[in-house]
């Protein structure tokens, strides 16, 4: 396979894995698995896999972590994983896998908005790129509102035999207007928490010596946190039992494929093509999820979910387009500034230059 084609194949695989996560998680919740217990099992399995790998690879660097850095990672895990994913799973249980994947596209837009509030991003409404970024945030919010308040007619599935037969919950719960609205806004708040987690992680990565070490510590901390939450709210221990069915399959899949394979592939793709390229592939997730629901799962998809997903995707691309134009303008401005500095430096007579300035000009040319 040609080198330039690999990132395109990789992002398709990543989004297919994410679509599988939404589909299997929703099926497990419909089959009676508690979202709180599910997250604990998922994080515990991910910790069991990642911990020995990290100990072998990064044993020496772990001693460089101070108590304050560990405390920050603990808070980071609490916000992004324990709170964010628990709320996201509950919202997914109350809506559908299509809504979950549509809301997933709002994360880059919400992340930009939070970064703007923290003055990590700029928003110049007198420029086209600033207007595009502001319009992207508005389109994203409009998409979430449309998903919440307009269900519309359902697109019937082509496969009328459901792959997974829910034991509890099911269509009556999903299609209740009240639970649908509640679930949609829970997904939105979960994405806000996840976006805040992404922004805060940028600061903590400067203090943590390794990305895999940070990931593993978060998994361990979130395992302890999610256990406390699950044991506090799920006193019925029958909710903790899992058979060899879709419940166990979803836990294993999310722990290994989502937290393992997809994160590794995503890190590789970020290194090769950059974050904008990865973010622009997010809409593939909702396409894969809708196709899975209609063709494989035998689940109807509401028109409101599709239209809201389209608005959310449009908001994502609007923000990314604005960011791309802004980056090009910033790069061009820096190049012009550097060229002007070189011209001023060359204009200085050789005899009046310091030795360091003479070396700099010679090296530049």
One Martini backbone bead per residue (centre of mass of N, CA, C, O) as a GRO file, in nm:
protein
  365
    1UNK     BB    1   0.097   0.036   0.022
    2UNK     BB    2   0.081   0.348   0.002
    3UNK     BB    3   0.180   0.591   0.214
    4UNK     BB    4  -0.050   0.815   0.142
    5UNK     BB    5  -0.299   0.602   0.212
    6UNK     BB    6  -0.295   0.519   0.514
    7UNK     BB    7  -0.447   0.748   0.671
    8UNK     BB    8  -0.724   0.694   0.529
    9UNK     BB    9  -0.760   0.407   0.637
   10UNK     BB   10  -0.731   0.468   0.941
   11UNK     BB   11  -0.977   0.664   0.980
   12UNK     BB   12  -1.185   0.454   0.902
   13UNK     BB   13  -1.123   0.257   1.130
   14UNK     BB   14  -1.173   0.446   1.367
   15UNK     BB   15  -1.476   0.512   1.300
   16UNK     BB   16  -1.570   0.217   1.306
   17UNK     BB   17  -1.504   0.172   1.604
   18UNK     BB   18  -1.689   0.394   1.716
   19UNK     BB   19  -1.950   0.278   1.602
   20UNK     BB   20  -1.928   0.010   1.758
   21UNK     BB   21  -1.947   0.138   2.036
   22UNK     BB   22  -2.235   0.253   2.013
   23UNK     BB   23  -2.382  -0.008   1.936
   24UNK     BB   24  -2.290  -0.198   2.174
   25UNK     BB   25  -2.365  -0.020   2.411
   26UNK     BB   26  -2.668   0.003   2.349
   27UNK     BB   27  -2.722  -0.304   2.351
   28UNK     BB   28  -2.633  -0.348   2.647
   29UNK     BB   29  -2.840  -0.157   2.779
   30UNK     BB   30  -3.095  -0.299   2.656
   31UNK     BB   31  -3.001  -0.579   2.807
   32UNK     BB   32  -2.940  -0.447   3.125
   33UNK     BB   33  -2.690  -0.285   3.149
   34UNK     BB   34  -2.520  -0.084   3.345
   35UNK     BB   35  -2.353   0.207   3.286
   36UNK     BB   36  -2.181   0.209   3.548
   37UNK     BB   37  -2.071  -0.081   3.529
   38UNK     BB   38  -1.956  -0.070   3.247
   39UNK     BB   39  -1.732   0.143   3.302
   40UNK     BB   40  -1.579  -0.018   3.512
   41UNK     BB   41  -1.511  -0.265   3.339
   42UNK     BB   42  -1.366  -0.111   3.115
   43UNK     BB   43  -1.139   0.026   3.290
   44UNK     BB   44  -1.029  -0.230   3.421
   45UNK     BB   45  -0.938  -0.370   3.158
   46UNK     BB   46  -0.754  -0.142   3.057
   47UNK     BB   47  -0.563  -0.151   3.304
   48UNK     BB   48  -0.468  -0.447   3.275
   49UNK     BB   49  -0.333  -0.393   2.996
   50UNK     BB   50  -0.157  -0.121   3.048
   51UNK     BB   51   0.015  -0.155   3.307
   52UNK     BB   52   0.244  -0.357   3.219
   53UNK     BB   53   0.341  -0.190   2.976
   54UNK     BB   54   0.422   0.066   3.140
   55UNK     BB   55   0.620  -0.060   3.339
   56UNK     BB   56   0.823  -0.152   3.121
   57UNK     BB   57   0.851   0.127   2.953
   58UNK     BB   58   0.799   0.359   3.223
   59UNK     BB   59   0.937   0.321   3.507
   60UNK     BB   60   1.147   0.563   3.537
   61UNK     BB   61   0.936   0.814   3.488
   62UNK     BB   62   0.735   0.787   3.738
   63UNK     BB   63   0.926   0.938   3.954
   64UNK     BB   64   0.864   1.241   3.829
   65UNK     BB   65   0.600   1.244   3.985
   66UNK     BB   66   0.407   1.442   4.156
   67UNK     BB   67   0.149   1.500   4.363
   68UNK     BB   68   0.021   1.730   4.195
   69UNK     BB   69   0.005   1.576   3.926
   70UNK     BB   70  -0.169   1.343   4.031
   71UNK     BB   71  -0.406   1.523   4.116
   72UNK     BB   72  -0.466   1.632   3.833
   73UNK     BB   73  -0.525   1.352   3.708
   74UNK     BB   74  -0.760   1.287   3.893
   75UNK     BB   75  -0.941   1.523   3.799
   76UNK     BB   76  -0.935   1.451   3.502
   77UNK     BB   77  -1.075   1.174   3.535
   78UNK     BB   78  -1.334   1.280   3.670
   79UNK     BB   79  -1.430   1.454   3.428
   80UNK     BB   80  -1.382   1.281   3.156
   81UNK     BB   81  -1.464   0.984   3.260
   82UNK     BB   82  -1.653   0.954   3.504
   83UNK     BB   83  -1.851   1.178   3.416
   84UNK     BB   84  -1.863   1.183   3.104
   85UNK     BB   85  -1.920   0.872   3.048
   86UNK     BB   86  -2.161   0.831   3.232
   87UNK     BB   87  -2.344   1.044   3.098
   88UNK     BB   88  -2.320   0.929   2.812
   89UNK     BB   89  -2.444   0.646   2.871
   90UNK     BB   90  -2.715   0.747   2.973
   91UNK     BB   91  -2.789   0.903   2.715
   92UNK     BB   92  -2.775   0.652   2.528
   93UNK     BB   93  -3.002   0.491   2.671
   94UNK     BB   94  -3.227   0.732   2.609
   95UNK     BB   95  -3.168   0.691   2.304
   96UNK     BB   96  -2.923   0.654   2.051
   97UNK     BB   97  -2.664   0.573   1.845
   98UNK     BB   98  -2.709   0.815   1.652
   99UNK     BB   99  -2.700   1.041   1.863
  100UNK     BB  100  -2.421   0.976   1.978
  101UNK     BB  101  -2.264   1.021   1.706
  102UNK     BB  102  -2.361   1.311   1.656
  103UNK     BB  103  -2.251   1.435   1.924
  104UNK     BB  104  -1.949   1.364   1.870
  105UNK     BB  105  -1.909   1.607   1.658
  106UNK     BB  106  -1.911   1.841   1.890
  107UNK     BB  107  -1.636   1.836   2.036
  108UNK     BB  108  -1.453   2.032   1.867
  109UNK     BB  109  -1.639   2.278   1.908
  110UNK     BB  110  -1.643   2.287   2.219
  111UNK     BB  111  -1.338   2.302   2.253
  112UNK     BB  112  -1.307   2.575   2.116
  113UNK     BB  113  -1.493   2.736   2.308
  114UNK     BB  114  -1.329   2.680   2.567
  115UNK     BB  115  -1.061   2.795   2.459
  116UNK     BB  116  -1.175   3.080   2.424
  117UNK     BB  117  -1.249   3.130   2.725
  118UNK     BB  118  -0.925   3.066   2.796
  119UNK     BB  119  -0.747   3.213   2.569
  120UNK     BB  120  -0.647   2.988   2.338
  121UNK     BB  121  -0.844   3.142   2.147
  122UNK     BB  122  -0.959   3.312   1.862
  123UNK     BB  123  -1.220   3.583   1.767
  124UNK     BB  124  -1.258   3.739   1.454
  125UNK     BB  125  -1.544   3.906   1.322
  126UNK     BB  126  -1.385   4.065   1.075
  127UNK     BB  127  -1.328   3.779   0.974
  128UNK     BB  128  -1.387   3.492   0.802
  129UNK     BB  129  -1.274   3.287   1.015
  130UNK     BB  130  -1.440   3.397   1.256
  131UNK     BB  131  -1.723   3.354   1.135
  132UNK     BB  132  -1.694   3.047   1.092
  133UNK     BB  133  -1.655   2.970   1.391
  134UNK     BB  134  -1.920   3.092   1.497
  135UNK     BB  135  -2.108   2.931   1.307
  136UNK     BB  136  -2.025   2.650   1.411
  137UNK     BB  137  -2.138   2.679   1.696
  138UNK     BB  138  -2.433   2.735   1.612
  139UNK     BB  139  -2.479   2.473   1.447
  140UNK     BB  140  -2.427   2.280   1.678
  141UNK     BB  141  -2.659   2.378   1.864
  142UNK     BB  142  -2.882   2.329   1.654
  143UNK     BB  143  -2.841   2.023   1.630
  144UNK     BB  144  -2.904   1.953   1.925
  145UNK     BB  145  -3.191   2.078   1.927
  146UNK     BB  146  -3.310   1.901   1.699
  147UNK     BB  147  -3.267   1.627   1.833
  148UNK     BB  148  -3.439   1.691   2.091
  149UNK     BB  149  -3.724   1.833   1.948
  150UNK     BB  150  -3.688   1.643   1.676
  151UNK     BB  151  -3.789   1.345   1.528
  152UNK     BB  152  -3.993   1.244   1.340
  153UNK     BB  153  -3.972   1.036   1.107
  154UNK     BB  154  -3.903   0.703   1.040
  155UNK     BB  155  -3.655   0.497   0.920
  156UNK     BB  156  -3.676   0.205   0.795
  157UNK     BB  157  -3.556  -0.097   0.809
  158UNK     BB  158  -3.417  -0.352   0.608
  159UNK     BB  159  -3.383  -0.506   0.878
  160UNK     BB  160  -3.637  -0.694   1.069
  161UNK     BB  161  -3.397  -0.833   1.236
  162UNK     BB  162  -3.271  -0.822   1.529
  163UNK     BB  163  -2.962  -0.876   1.656
  164UNK     BB  164  -3.061  -0.743   1.927
  165UNK     BB  165  -3.250  -0.838   2.218
  166UNK     BB  166  -3.415  -0.664   2.433
  167UNK     BB  167  -3.509  -0.682   2.784
  168UNK     BB  168  -3.484  -0.371   2.822
  169UNK     BB  169  -3.647  -0.090   2.751
  170UNK     BB  170  -3.646   0.016   2.447
  171UNK     BB  171  -3.868   0.181   2.247
  172UNK     BB  172  -4.045   0.315   2.469
  173UNK     BB  173  -3.802   0.472   2.593
  174UNK     BB  174  -3.671   0.608   2.343
  175UNK     BB  175  -3.965   0.743   2.230
  176UNK     BB  176  -3.970   0.924   2.460
  177UNK     BB  177  -3.968   1.257   2.483
  178UNK     BB  178  -3.843   1.306   2.762
  179UNK     BB  179  -3.598   1.106   2.742
  180UNK     BB  180  -3.479   1.221   2.482
  181UNK     BB  181  -3.411   1.505   2.584
  182UNK     BB  182  -3.245   1.420   2.826
  183UNK     BB  183  -3.033   1.251   2.667
  184UNK     BB  184  -2.926   1.475   2.479
  185UNK     BB  185  -2.823   1.667   2.711
  186UNK     BB  186  -2.634   1.463   2.836
  187UNK     BB  187  -2.451   1.441   2.588
  188UNK     BB  188  -2.370   1.737   2.585
  189UNK     BB  189  -2.243   1.748   2.873
  190UNK     BB  190  -2.039   1.527   2.816
  191UNK     BB  191  -1.891   1.688   2.590
  192UNK     BB  192  -1.802   1.915   2.771
  193UNK     BB  193  -1.629   1.740   2.959
  194UNK     BB  194  -1.449   1.623   2.731
  195UNK     BB  195  -1.342   1.897   2.631
  196UNK     BB  196  -1.217   1.983   2.899
  197UNK     BB  197  -1.023   1.743   2.906
  198UNK     BB  198  -0.862   1.823   2.652
  199UNK     BB  199  -0.763   2.100   2.751
  200UNK     BB  200  -0.628   2.005   3.022
  201UNK     BB  201  -0.431   1.797   2.896
  202UNK     BB  202  -0.237   2.005   2.769
  203UNK     BB  203  -0.117   2.095   3.045
  204UNK     BB  204  -0.031   1.812   3.171
  205UNK     BB  205   0.169   1.718   2.945
  206UNK     BB  206   0.398   1.918   3.046
  207UNK     BB  207   0.431   1.734   3.330
  208UNK     BB  208   0.425   1.471   3.167
  209UNK     BB  209   0.655   1.235   3.029
  210UNK     BB  210   0.394   1.055   2.922
  211UNK     BB  211   0.123   0.941   2.746
  212UNK     BB  212   0.094   0.645   2.850
  213UNK     BB  213   0.109   0.722   3.147
  214UNK     BB  214  -0.138   0.904   3.155
  215UNK     BB  215  -0.343   0.693   3.057
  216UNK     BB  216  -0.298   0.481   3.283
  217UNK     BB  217  -0.358   0.657   3.529
  218UNK     BB  218  -0.646   0.725   3.442
  219UNK     BB  219  -0.749   0.435   3.444
  220UNK     BB  220  -0.698   0.377   3.742
  221UNK     BB  221  -0.856   0.611   3.865
  222UNK     BB  222  -1.129   0.549   3.714
  223UNK     BB  223  -1.173   0.274   3.839
  224UNK     BB  224  -1.211   0.374   4.130
  225UNK     BB  225  -1.434   0.585   4.074
  226UNK     BB  226  -1.646   0.398   3.926
  227UNK     BB  227  -1.680   0.206   4.163
  228UNK     BB  228  -1.802   0.406   4.363
  229UNK     BB  229  -2.043   0.488   4.187
  230UNK     BB  230  -2.164   0.205   4.137
  231UNK     BB  231  -2.195   0.117   4.443
  232UNK     BB  232  -2.388   0.362   4.514
  233UNK     BB  233  -2.622   0.310   4.269
  234UNK     BB  234  -2.571  -0.024   4.255
  235UNK     BB  235  -2.719  -0.247   4.479
  236UNK     BB  236  -2.790  -0.444   4.255
  237UNK     BB  237  -2.607  -0.738   4.183
  238UNK     BB  238  -2.747  -0.826   3.915
  239UNK     BB  239  -2.612  -0.583   3.747
  240UNK     BB  240  -2.310  -0.728   3.761
  241UNK     BB  241  -2.394  -0.939   3.566
  242UNK     BB  242  -2.242  -1.151   3.308
  243UNK     BB  243  -2.266  -1.285   3.008
  244UNK     BB  244  -2.220  -1.453   2.693
  245UNK     BB  245  -2.273  -1.158   2.545
  246UNK     BB  246  -2.318  -0.830   2.462
  247UNK     BB  247  -2.204  -0.729   2.728
  248UNK     BB  248  -1.919  -0.854   2.713
  249UNK     BB  249  -1.852  -0.756   2.428
  250UNK     BB  250  -1.861  -0.448   2.491
  251UNK     BB  251  -1.638  -0.439   2.703
  252UNK     BB  252  -1.407  -0.560   2.534
  253UNK     BB  253  -1.422  -0.368   2.296
  254UNK     BB  254  -1.385  -0.092   2.450
  255UNK     BB  255  -1.113  -0.168   2.588
  256UNK     BB  256  -0.950  -0.258   2.325
  257UNK     BB  257  -1.044  -0.104   2.064
  258UNK     BB  258  -1.089   0.183   2.180
  259UNK     BB  259  -0.852   0.214   2.410
  260UNK     BB  260  -0.638   0.087   2.210
  261UNK     BB  261  -0.637   0.086   1.894
  262UNK     BB  262  -0.761   0.371   1.831
  263UNK     BB  263  -0.557   0.540   1.995
  264UNK     BB  264  -0.307   0.452   1.840
  265UNK     BB  265  -0.401   0.533   1.554
  266UNK     BB  266  -0.453   0.829   1.626
  267UNK     BB  267  -0.163   0.902   1.707
  268UNK     BB  268  -0.039   0.833   1.431
  269UNK     BB  269  -0.216   1.029   1.261
  270UNK     BB  270  -0.135   1.289   1.407
  271UNK     BB  271   0.169   1.267   1.330
  272UNK     BB  272   0.126   1.260   1.011
  273UNK     BB  273  -0.149   1.478   0.963
  274UNK     BB  274  -0.300   1.576   1.203
  275UNK     BB  275  -0.585   1.702   1.369
  276UNK     BB  276  -0.763   1.795   1.129
  277UNK     BB  277  -0.776   1.527   0.977
  278UNK     BB  278  -0.912   1.367   1.206
  279UNK     BB  279  -1.164   1.550   1.255
  280UNK     BB  280  -1.278   1.523   0.952
  281UNK     BB  281  -1.362   1.205   1.010
  282UNK     BB  282  -1.609   1.200   1.211
  283UNK     BB  283  -1.864   1.172   1.014
  284UNK     BB  284  -1.826   0.864   0.960
  285UNK     BB  285  -1.961   0.760   1.218
  286UNK     BB  286  -2.260   0.826   1.149
  287UNK     BB  287  -2.269   0.662   0.891
  288UNK     BB  288  -2.205   0.383   1.017
  289UNK     BB  289  -2.438   0.388   1.225
  290UNK     BB  290  -2.679   0.411   1.034
  291UNK     BB  291  -2.615   0.159   0.865
  292UNK     BB  292  -2.627  -0.040   1.102
  293UNK     BB  293  -2.920   0.016   1.189
  294UNK     BB  294  -3.057  -0.051   0.906
  295UNK     BB  295  -2.894  -0.320   0.800
  296UNK     BB  296  -2.833  -0.488   1.084
  297UNK     BB  297  -3.014  -0.417   1.352
  298UNK     BB  298  -3.317  -0.316   1.295
  299UNK     BB  299  -3.323   0.009   1.334
  300UNK     BB  300  -3.474   0.293   1.357
  301UNK     BB  301  -3.442   0.626   1.210
  302UNK     BB  302  -3.456   0.948   1.276
  303UNK     BB  303  -3.478   1.248   1.114
  304UNK     BB  304  -3.367   1.434   1.340
  305UNK     BB  305  -3.092   1.294   1.370
  306UNK     BB  306  -2.989   1.347   1.083
  307UNK     BB  307  -3.024   1.658   1.071
  308UNK     BB  308  -2.856   1.716   1.327
  309UNK     BB  309  -2.598   1.582   1.219
  310UNK     BB  310  -2.558   1.775   0.979
  311UNK     BB  311  -2.527   2.036   1.145
  312UNK     BB  312  -2.285   1.938   1.314
  313UNK     BB  313  -2.097   1.888   1.073
  314UNK     BB  314  -2.107   2.176   0.965
  315UNK     BB  315  -1.984   2.301   1.220
  316UNK     BB  316  -1.719   2.151   1.210
  317UNK     BB  317  -1.623   2.253   0.924
  318UNK     BB  318  -1.634   2.555   0.991
  319UNK     BB  319  -1.418   2.554   1.211
  320UNK     BB  320  -1.191   2.415   1.045
  321UNK     BB  321  -1.177   2.628   0.823
  322UNK     BB  322  -1.107   2.867   1.004
  323UNK     BB  323  -0.849   2.742   1.122
  324UNK     BB  324  -0.699   2.704   0.854
  325UNK     BB  325  -0.692   3.001   0.764
  326UNK     BB  326  -0.554   3.110   1.019
  327UNK     BB  327  -0.293   2.943   0.993
  328UNK     BB  328  -0.204   3.055   0.716
  329UNK     BB  329  -0.189   3.353   0.803
  330UNK     BB  330   0.016   3.310   1.032
  331UNK     BB  331   0.241   3.188   0.858
  332UNK     BB  332   0.267   3.425   0.657
  333UNK     BB  333   0.336   3.640   0.872
  334UNK     BB  334   0.597   3.503   0.973
  335UNK     BB  335   0.748   3.501   0.701
  336UNK     BB  336   0.746   3.808   0.658
  337UNK     BB  337   0.892   3.878   0.923
  338UNK     BB  338   1.151   3.716   0.865
  339UNK     BB  339   1.223   3.860   0.596
  340UNK     BB  340   1.249   4.144   0.719
  341UNK     BB  341   1.476   4.076   0.920
  342UNK     BB  342   1.683   3.988   0.706
  343UNK     BB  343   1.698   4.256   0.551
  344UNK     BB  344   1.794   4.426   0.794
  345UNK     BB  345   2.052   4.254   0.849
  346UNK     BB  346   2.188   4.286   0.565
  347UNK     BB  347   2.204   4.608   0.576
  348UNK     BB  348   2.429   4.557   0.756
  349UNK     BB  349   2.740   4.601   0.782
  350UNK     BB  350   2.989   4.379   0.827
  351UNK     BB  351   3.160   4.553   1.036
  352UNK     BB  352   2.884   4.589   1.234
  353UNK     BB  353   2.884   4.297   1.302
  354UNK     BB  354   2.847   4.034   1.473
  355UNK     BB  355   2.944   3.713   1.476
  356UNK     BB  356   2.654   3.595   1.512
  357UNK     BB  357   2.520   3.746   1.273
  358UNK     BB  358   2.700   3.632   1.049
  359UNK     BB  359   2.618   3.333   1.094
  360UNK     BB  360   2.314   3.366   1.047
  361UNK     BB  361   2.322   3.465   0.753
  362UNK     BB  362   2.484   3.226   0.636
  363UNK     BB  363   2.282   3.006   0.718
  364UNK     BB  364   2.029   3.110   0.570
  365UNK     BB  365   2.182   3.092   0.275
   0.00000   0.00000   0.00000
